[in-house]
Coordinates of C-alpha atoms and ligand atoms in Angstrom, one line a residue:
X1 CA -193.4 -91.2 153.3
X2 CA -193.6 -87.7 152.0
X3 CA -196.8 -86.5 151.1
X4 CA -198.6 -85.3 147.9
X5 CA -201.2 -82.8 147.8
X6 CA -203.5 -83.8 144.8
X7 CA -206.1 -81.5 143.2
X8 CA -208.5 -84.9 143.5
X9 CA -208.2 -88.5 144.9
X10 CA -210.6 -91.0 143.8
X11 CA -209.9 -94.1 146.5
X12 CA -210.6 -97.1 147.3
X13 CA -212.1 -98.4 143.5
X14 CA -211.1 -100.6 141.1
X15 CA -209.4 -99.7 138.2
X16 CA -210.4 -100.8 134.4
X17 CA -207.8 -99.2 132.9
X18 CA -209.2 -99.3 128.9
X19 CA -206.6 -101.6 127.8
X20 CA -208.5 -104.6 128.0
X21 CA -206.2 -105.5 130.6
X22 CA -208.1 -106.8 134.1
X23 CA -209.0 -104.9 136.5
X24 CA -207.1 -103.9 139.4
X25 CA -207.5 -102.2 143.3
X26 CA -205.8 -98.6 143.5
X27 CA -206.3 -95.1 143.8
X28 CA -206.1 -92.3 141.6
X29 CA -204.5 -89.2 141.8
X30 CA -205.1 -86.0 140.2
X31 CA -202.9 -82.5 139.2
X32 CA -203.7 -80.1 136.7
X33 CA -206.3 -82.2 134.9
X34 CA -203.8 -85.1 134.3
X35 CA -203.7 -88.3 135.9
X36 CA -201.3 -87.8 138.2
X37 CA -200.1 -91.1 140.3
X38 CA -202.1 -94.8 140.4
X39 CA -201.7 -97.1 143.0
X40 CA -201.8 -97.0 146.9
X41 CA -202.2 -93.4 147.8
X42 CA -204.4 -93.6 151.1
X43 CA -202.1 -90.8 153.8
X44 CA -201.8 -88.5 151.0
X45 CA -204.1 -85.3 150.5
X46 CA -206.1 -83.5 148.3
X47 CA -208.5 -80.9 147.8
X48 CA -211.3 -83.0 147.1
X49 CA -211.8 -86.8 147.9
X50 CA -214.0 -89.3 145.8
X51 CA -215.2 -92.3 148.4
X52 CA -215.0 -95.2 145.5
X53 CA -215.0 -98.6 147.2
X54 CA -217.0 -100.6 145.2
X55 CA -216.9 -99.2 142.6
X56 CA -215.3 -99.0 138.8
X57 CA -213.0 -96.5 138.3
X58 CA -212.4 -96.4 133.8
X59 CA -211.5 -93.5 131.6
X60 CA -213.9 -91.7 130.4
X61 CA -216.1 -92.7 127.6
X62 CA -215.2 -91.7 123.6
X63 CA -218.8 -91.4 122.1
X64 CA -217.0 -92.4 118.4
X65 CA -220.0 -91.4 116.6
X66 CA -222.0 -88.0 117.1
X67 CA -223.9 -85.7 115.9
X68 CA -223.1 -83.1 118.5
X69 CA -221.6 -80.5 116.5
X70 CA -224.5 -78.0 117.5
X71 CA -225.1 -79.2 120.8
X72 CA -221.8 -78.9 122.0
X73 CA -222.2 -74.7 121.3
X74 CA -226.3 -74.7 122.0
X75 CA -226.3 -77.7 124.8
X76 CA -223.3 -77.0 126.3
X77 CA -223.3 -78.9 129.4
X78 CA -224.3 -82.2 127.5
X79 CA -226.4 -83.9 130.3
X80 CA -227.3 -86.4 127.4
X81 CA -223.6 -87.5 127.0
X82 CA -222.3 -86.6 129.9
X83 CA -224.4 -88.6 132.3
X84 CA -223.4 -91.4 130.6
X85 CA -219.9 -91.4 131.1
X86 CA -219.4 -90.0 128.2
X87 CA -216.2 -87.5 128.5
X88 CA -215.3 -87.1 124.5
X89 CA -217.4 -87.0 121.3
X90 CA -216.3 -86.9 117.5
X91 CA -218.7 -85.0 115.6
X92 CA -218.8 -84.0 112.3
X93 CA -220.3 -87.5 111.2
X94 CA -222.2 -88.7 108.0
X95 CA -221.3 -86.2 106.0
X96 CA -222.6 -83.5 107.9
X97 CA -220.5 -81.1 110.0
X98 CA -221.6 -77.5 111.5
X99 CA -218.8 -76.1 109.5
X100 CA -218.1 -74.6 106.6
X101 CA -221.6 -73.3 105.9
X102 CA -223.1 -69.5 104.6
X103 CA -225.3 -67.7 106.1
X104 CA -227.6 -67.4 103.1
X105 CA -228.7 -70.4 101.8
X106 CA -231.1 -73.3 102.7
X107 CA -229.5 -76.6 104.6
X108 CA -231.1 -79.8 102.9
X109 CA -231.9 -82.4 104.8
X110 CA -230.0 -84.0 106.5
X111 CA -227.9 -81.1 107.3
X112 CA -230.6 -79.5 108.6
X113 CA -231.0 -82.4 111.8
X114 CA -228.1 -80.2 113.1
X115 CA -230.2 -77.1 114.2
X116 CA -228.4 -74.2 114.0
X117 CA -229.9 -70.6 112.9
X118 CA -228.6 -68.8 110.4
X119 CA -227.0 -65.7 111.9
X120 CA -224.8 -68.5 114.2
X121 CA -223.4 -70.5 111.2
X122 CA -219.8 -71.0 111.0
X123 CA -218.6 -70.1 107.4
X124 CA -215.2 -71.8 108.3
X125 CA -213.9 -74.5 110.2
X126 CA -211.3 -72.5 112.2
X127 CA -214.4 -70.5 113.1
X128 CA -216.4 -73.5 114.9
X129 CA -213.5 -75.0 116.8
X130 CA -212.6 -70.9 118.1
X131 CA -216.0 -71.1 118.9
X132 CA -215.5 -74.2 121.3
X133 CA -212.6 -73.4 123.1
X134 CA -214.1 -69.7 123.9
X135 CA -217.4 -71.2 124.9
X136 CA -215.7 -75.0 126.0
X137 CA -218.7 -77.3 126.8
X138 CA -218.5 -80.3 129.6
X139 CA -217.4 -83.0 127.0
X140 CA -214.5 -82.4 125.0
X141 CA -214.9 -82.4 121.0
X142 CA -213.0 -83.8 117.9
X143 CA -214.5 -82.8 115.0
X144 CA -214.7 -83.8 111.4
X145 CA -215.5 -81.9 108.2
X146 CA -218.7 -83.3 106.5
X147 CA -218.5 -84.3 102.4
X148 CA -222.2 -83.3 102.2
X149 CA -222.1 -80.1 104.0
X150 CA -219.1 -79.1 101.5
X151 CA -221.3 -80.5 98.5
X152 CA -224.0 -77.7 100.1
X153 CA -221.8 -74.9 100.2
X154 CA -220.4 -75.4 96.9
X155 CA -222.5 -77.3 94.6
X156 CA -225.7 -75.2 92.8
X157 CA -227.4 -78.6 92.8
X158 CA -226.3 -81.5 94.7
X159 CA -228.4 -83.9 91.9
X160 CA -225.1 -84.4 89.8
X161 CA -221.5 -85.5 90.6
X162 CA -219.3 -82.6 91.1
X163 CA -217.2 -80.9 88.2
X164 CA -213.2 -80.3 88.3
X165 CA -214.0 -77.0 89.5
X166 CA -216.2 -77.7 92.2
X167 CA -214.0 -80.5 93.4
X168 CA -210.7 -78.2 93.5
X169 CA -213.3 -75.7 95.9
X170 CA -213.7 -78.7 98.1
X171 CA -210.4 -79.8 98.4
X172 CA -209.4 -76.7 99.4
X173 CA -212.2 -76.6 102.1
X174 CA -210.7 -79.8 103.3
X175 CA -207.5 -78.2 103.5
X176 CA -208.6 -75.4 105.3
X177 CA -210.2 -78.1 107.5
X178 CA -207.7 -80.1 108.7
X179 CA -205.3 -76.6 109.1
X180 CA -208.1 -76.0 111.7
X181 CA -207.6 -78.9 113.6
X182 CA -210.2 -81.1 112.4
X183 CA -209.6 -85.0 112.7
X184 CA -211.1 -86.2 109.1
X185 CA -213.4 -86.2 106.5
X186 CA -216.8 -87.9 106.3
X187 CA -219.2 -88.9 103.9
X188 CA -223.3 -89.8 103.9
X189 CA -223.4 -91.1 100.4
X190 CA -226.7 -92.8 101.2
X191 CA -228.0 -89.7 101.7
X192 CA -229.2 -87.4 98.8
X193 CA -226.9 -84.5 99.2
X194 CA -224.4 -86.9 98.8
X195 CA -226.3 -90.1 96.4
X196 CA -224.5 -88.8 93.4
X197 CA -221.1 -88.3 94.6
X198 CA -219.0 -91.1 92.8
X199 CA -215.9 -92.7 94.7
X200 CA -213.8 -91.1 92.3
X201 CA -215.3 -87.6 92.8
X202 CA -214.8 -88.8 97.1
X203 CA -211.0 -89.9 96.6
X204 CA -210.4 -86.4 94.3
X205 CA -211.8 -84.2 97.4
X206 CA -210.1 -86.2 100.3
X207 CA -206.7 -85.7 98.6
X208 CA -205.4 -83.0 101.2
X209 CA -206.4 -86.2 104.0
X210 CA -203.3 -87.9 102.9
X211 CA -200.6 -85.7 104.1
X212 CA -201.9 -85.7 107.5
X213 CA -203.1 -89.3 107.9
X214 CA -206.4 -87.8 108.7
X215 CA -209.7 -90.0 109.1
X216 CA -212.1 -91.0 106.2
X217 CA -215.3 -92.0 108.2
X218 CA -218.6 -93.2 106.1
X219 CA -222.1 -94.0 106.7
X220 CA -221.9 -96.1 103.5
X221 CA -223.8 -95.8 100.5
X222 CA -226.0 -98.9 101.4
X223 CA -226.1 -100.8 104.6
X224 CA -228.7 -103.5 102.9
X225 CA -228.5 -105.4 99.7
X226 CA -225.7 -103.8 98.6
X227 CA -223.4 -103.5 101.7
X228 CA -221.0 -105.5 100.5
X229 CA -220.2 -103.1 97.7
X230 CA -220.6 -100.6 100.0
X231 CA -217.6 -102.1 102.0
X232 CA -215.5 -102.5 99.0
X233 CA -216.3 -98.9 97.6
X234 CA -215.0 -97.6 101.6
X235 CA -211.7 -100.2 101.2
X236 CA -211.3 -98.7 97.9
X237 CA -211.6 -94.9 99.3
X238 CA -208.8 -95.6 101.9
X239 CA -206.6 -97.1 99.9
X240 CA -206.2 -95.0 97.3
X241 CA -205.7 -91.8 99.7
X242 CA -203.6 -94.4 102.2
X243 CA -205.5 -93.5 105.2
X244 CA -207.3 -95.1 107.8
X245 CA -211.1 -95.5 107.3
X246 CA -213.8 -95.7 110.1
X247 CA -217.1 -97.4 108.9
X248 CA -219.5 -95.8 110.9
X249 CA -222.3 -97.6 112.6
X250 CA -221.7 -100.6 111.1
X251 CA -225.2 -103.0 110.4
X252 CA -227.4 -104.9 107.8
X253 CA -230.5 -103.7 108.0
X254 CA -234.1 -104.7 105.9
X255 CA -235.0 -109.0 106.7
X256 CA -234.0 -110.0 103.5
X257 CA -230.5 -109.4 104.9
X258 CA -230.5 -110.6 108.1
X259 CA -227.7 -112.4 109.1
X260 CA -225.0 -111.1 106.7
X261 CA -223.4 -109.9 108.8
X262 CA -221.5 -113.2 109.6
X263 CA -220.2 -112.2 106.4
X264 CA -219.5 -108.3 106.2
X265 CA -217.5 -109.4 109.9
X266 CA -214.8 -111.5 108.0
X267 CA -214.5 -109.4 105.2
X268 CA -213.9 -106.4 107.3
X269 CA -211.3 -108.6 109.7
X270 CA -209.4 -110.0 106.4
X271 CA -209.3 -106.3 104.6
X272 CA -207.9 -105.5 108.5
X273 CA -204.6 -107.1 107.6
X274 CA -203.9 -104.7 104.8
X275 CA -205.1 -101.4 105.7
X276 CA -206.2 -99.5 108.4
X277 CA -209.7 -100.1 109.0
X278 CA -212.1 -99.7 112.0
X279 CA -215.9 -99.5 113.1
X280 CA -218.7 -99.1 115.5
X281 CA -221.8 -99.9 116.0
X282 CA -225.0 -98.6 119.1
X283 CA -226.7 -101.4 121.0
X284 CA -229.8 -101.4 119.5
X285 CA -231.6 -102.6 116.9
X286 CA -233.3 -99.8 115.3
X287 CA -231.7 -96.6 113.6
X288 CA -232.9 -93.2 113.4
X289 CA -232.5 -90.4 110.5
X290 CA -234.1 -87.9 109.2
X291 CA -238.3 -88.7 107.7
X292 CA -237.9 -90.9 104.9
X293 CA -239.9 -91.6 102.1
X294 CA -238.6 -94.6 100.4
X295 CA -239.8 -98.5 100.8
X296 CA -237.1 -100.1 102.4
X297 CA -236.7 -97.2 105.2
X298 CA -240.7 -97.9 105.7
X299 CA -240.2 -101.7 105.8
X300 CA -240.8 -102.1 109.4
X301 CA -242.0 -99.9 112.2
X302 CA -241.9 -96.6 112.1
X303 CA -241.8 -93.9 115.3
X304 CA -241.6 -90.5 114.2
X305 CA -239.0 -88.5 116.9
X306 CA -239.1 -84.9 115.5
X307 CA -241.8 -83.4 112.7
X308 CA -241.0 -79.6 111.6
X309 CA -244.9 -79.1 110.7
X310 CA -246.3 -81.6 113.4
X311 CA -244.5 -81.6 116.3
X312 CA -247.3 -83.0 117.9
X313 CA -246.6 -86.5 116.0
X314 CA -243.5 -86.9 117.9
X315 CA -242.9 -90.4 119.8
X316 CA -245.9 -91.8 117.7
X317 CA -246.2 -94.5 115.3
X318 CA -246.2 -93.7 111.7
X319 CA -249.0 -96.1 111.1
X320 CA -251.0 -95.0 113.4
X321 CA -250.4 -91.7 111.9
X322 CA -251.3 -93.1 108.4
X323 CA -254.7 -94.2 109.7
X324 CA -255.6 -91.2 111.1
X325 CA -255.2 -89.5 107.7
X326 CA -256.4 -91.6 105.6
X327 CA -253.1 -92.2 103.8
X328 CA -250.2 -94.4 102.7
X329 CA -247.3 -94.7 105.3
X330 CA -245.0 -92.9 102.4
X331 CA -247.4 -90.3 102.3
X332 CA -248.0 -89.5 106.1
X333 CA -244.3 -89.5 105.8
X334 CA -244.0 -87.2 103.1
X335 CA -246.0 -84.6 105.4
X336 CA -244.4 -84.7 108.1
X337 CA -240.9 -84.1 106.7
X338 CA -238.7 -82.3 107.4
X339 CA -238.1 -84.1 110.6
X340 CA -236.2 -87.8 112.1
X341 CA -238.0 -91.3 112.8
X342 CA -236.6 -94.4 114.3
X343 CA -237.0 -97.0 112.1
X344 CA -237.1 -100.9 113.3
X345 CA -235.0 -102.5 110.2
X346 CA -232.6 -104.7 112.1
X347 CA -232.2 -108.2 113.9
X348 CA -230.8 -108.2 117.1
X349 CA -228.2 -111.9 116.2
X350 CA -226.9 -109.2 113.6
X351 CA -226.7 -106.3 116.6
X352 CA -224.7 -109.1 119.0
X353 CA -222.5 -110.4 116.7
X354 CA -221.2 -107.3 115.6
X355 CA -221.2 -105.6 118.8
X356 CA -218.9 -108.6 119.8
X357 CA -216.2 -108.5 116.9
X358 CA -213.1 -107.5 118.6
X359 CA -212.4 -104.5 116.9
X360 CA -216.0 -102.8 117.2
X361 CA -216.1 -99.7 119.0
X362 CA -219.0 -97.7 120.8
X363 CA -220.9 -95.0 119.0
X364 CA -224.4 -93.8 119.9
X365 CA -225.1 -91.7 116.7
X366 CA -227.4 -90.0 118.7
X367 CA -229.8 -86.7 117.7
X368 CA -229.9 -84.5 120.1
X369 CA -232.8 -83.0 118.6
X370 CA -236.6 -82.6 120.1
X371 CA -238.4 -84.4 122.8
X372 CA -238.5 -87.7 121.5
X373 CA -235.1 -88.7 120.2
X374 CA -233.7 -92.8 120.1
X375 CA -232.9 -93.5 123.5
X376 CA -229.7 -94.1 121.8
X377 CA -228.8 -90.7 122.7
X378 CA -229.1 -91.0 126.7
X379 CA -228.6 -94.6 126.8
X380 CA -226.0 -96.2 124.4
X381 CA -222.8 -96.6 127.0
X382 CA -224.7 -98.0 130.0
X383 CA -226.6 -100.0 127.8
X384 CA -222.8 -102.2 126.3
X385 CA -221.7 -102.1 130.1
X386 CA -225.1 -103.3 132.0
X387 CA -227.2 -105.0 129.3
X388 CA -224.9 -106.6 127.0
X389 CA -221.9 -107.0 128.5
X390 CA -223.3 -108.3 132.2
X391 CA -226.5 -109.5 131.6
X392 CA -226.4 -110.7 128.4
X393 CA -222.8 -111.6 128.8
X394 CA -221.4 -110.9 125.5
X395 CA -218.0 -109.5 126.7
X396 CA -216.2 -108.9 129.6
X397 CA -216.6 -105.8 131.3
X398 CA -213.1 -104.7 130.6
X399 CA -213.3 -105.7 127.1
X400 CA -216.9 -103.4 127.2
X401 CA -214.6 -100.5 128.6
X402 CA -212.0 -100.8 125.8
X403 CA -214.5 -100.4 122.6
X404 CA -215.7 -97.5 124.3
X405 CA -212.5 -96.4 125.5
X406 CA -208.6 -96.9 124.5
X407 CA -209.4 -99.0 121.6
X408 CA -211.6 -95.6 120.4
X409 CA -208.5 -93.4 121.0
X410 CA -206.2 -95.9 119.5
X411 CA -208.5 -96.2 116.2
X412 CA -209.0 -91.8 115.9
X413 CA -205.0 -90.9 116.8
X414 CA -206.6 -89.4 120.4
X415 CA -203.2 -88.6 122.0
X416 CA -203.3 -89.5 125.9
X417 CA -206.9 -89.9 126.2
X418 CA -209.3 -92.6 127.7
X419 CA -206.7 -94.8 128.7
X420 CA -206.1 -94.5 132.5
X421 CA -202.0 -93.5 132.6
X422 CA -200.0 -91.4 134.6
X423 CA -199.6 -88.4 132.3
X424 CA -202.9 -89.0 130.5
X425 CA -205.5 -86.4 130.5
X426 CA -208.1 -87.2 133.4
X427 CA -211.1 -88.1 131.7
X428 CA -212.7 -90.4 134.3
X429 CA -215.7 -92.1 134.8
X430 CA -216.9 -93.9 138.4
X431 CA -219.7 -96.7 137.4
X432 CA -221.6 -99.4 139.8
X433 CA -220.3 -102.6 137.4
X434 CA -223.6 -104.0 139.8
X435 CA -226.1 -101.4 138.8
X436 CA -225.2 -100.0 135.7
X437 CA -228.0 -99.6 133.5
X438 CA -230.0 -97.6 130.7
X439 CA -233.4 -96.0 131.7
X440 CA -233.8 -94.5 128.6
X441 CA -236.6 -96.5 126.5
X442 CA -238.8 -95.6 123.0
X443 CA -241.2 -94.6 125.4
X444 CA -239.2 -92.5 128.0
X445 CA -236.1 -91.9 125.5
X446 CA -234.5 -88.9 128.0
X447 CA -234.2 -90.7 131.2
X448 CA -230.4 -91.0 132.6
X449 CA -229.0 -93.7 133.3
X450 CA -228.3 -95.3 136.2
X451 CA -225.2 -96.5 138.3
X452 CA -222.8 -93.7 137.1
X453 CA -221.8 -92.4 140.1
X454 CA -219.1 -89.7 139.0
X455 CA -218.1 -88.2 135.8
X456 CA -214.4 -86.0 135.4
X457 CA -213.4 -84.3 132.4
X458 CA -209.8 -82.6 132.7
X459 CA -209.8 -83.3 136.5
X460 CA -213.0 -81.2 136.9
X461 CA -216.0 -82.7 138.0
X462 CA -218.4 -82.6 135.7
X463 CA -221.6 -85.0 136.9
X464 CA -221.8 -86.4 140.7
X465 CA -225.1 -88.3 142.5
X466 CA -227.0 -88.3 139.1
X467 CA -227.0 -84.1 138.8
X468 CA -224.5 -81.8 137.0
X469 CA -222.4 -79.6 138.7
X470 CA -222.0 -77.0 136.0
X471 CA -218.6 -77.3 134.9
X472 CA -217.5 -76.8 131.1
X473 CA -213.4 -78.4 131.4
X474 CA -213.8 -79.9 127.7
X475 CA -211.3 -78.8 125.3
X476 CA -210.6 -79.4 121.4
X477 CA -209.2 -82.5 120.8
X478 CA -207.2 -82.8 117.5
X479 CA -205.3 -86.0 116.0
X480 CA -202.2 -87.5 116.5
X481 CA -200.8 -88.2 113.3
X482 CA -198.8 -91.1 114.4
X483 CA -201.0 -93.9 114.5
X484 CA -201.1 -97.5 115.3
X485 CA -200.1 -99.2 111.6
X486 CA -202.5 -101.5 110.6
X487 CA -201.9 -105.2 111.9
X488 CA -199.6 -107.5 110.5
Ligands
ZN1 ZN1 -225.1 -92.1 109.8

């Protein structure tokens, strides 16, 4: 046998490979931050040598819903992600990206949830992503450009649908965009920035998507009574531009709809057969945005995460809050904005059931803002592969893997990524199937996890023994245009 000096062996571990295909015994070579050989490769050597007997060896985790655009620059290493498994994020969700902004004006909510001061605002696209690969963080990063975020840079007042003009600035922003590298366009129509925007005014500013089979990713204009609608309207969007549309952290919340989503399911898998659609979803059954005012957001309980003038109201009730001034919930919300809650709106059959359609993907939508964020943001990975996919036994583990993995790649054009291959990038993550688990709770919302054991982005290790090493390997992702065609 002639021997081959790797950069890393991982041996002894079994392989989960992230195409849903079972698992499987072998080692795992590394060169040059690609997966190198897979199979028996005990004899062989290598600068360093990951012990993995007993353990999972998968690709690394695609987080398909973030809002890491500023914490990829201003929390570089990305413990929060990172320690998850978590190897790639896509950012630029809801309608709100870190680029294109100025310098001089004032970020409505919710672009504001994304932190950055004014003097290190990126006034173009190709600015940001220079920005990451100067100053690469752990986790590598495909970005989208945010609807709401070019409403705010071009709009006087964002209380009105746009005019011709303003539209034809957009467009051109979207343009400039996507000649960046950036993946897609998104949109937060139920947000106000975004409220009036109509689908027309939408399908008008995503035109330049079409040519490059780019991304149109929504956090729909209602995901309650109307979310029906709200699918159609999204359908409608992707059709007419003939691109593939992600609907972003799928759910139903407020009681009265509870359960719908035995509905929303079908229609989603029926429009499937048409067009290119996909979605995901975080295992958890409340959401979290920025403080809001109206009824249906303050339906059900209420934990405030961040408060701009009292940050001392963080991880506390709203109600208790309320009592302790004297006021309405609306109202103690109303004073304590600008800031994010986590609101309890949804029922956990509705959580299961679409965490279990076939074609749902991961996405944690975490915040990485303040001290008391949804444990979403430390916790959403282990949480599918220990809670729901072992104990609860919704999936298979290698069907857990895939949402979070190559069906995530498949679904955003990621070119040899998160699928273990020879050839592939090395995004790799080593996991205790037995042990896996989220720590992070609405009380303790920053703990790690546990039973990651290692964490390699680009062949570098990047987390080991529950600590980071330091390292920064991740790169800018950008799209393949040549994506899967939408099933037959
Ligand atoms: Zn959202």
């Amino acid at each position: 046998m002639t021997t081959t000096h790797y950069d890393l062996l991982i041996l002894g571990g079994t392989v989960i490979d992230g195409t849903k295909a079972p698992r499987f015994d072998a080692d795992v070579g590394i060169v040059n931050g690609r997966i190198a050989a897979i199979g028996k490769l005990a004899g062989h050597t290598a600068d360093q040598t990951i012990d993995a007997t007993g353990l999972i060896v998968a690709p690394g985790f695609i987080d398909s819903h973030t809002h890491d655009d500023a914490a990829v620059l201003s929390q570089a290493d990305m413990s929060f992600k990172v320690s998850q498994g978590v190897t790639t994020v896509i950012a630029g969700n809801c309608g709100i990206s870190a680029a294109p902004l100025r310098r001089d004006m004032d970020l409505p909510m919710p672009l504001n949830l994304l932190e950055a001061p004014p003097e290190e605002r990126f006034t173009t696209f190709a600015a940001y992503l220079e920005a990451l690969r100067n100053t690469p963080s752990t986790v590598n990063v495909a970005a989208m450009v945010g609807h709401s975020t070019l409403r705010a840079v071009t709009m006087e007042s964002l209380d009105r649908e746009a005019t011709p003009e303003e539209i034809a600035a957009m467009q051109a922003l979207v343009q400039e965009a996507l000649d960046a590298g950036a993946i897609g366009m998104s949109t937060g129509t139920f947000y106000p920035p975004a409220v009036k925007a109509t689908t027309e005014e939408i399908i008008e500013i995503g035109r330049p998507l079409t040519a490059r089979n780019a991304l149109y990713v929504t956090h729909m204009r209602d995901e309650s009574g109307k979310v029906m609608e709200s699918l159609e309207e999204t359908f409608r969007i992707g059709r007419e531009l003939d691109i593939p549309v992600v609907v972003s952290h799928h759910k139903v919340q407020n009681s009265p709809n509870f359960g719908k989503s035995a509905v929303t399911l079908p229609f989603i898998q029926e429009t499937m057969k048409h067009q290119c659609v996909s979605l995901d979803c975080y295992p958890y059954t409340a959401g979290s945005t920025m403080i809001r005012t109206d009824r249906g957001m303050l339906d059900g309980r209420v934990l405030i995460a961040s408060s701009v003038p009292h940050p001392e109201c963080a991880g506390r009730d709203l109600d208790d809050i309320a009592a302790e001034w004297g006021v309405e919930k609306d109202e103690a919300a109303r004073r304590l904005q600008p800031g994010s809650a986590i609101y309890f709106l949804m029922d956990e059959n509705d959580v299961q059931r679409i965490l279990a359609f076939d074609e749902t993907m991961i996405g944690s939508d975490g915040i990485p803002v303040g001290e008391s964020p949804h444990p979403r943001l430390w916790g959403t990975f282990p949480r599918v592969l220990g809670h729901y996919a072992r104990d609860v036994g919704l999936f298979p583990l290698e069907t857990a893997v895939w949402k979070m993995t190559g069906l995530t790649a498949r679904n955003f054009g990621l070119d040899k990524r998160s699928t273990l291959k020879v050839g592939h990038h090395a995004d790799v993550v080593i996991f205790d199937a037995a042990t896996i688990k989220d720590s992070a709770t609405y009380a303790k919302p920053t703990t790690p996890a546990e039973g990651i054991d290692t964490v390699i982005v680009n062949g570098t290790i990047a987390w080991q023994s529950g600590g980071h090493t330091g390292a920064r390997p991740g790169q800018v992702v950008t799209r393949t245009p040549a994506v899967a065609a939408p099933a037959k």
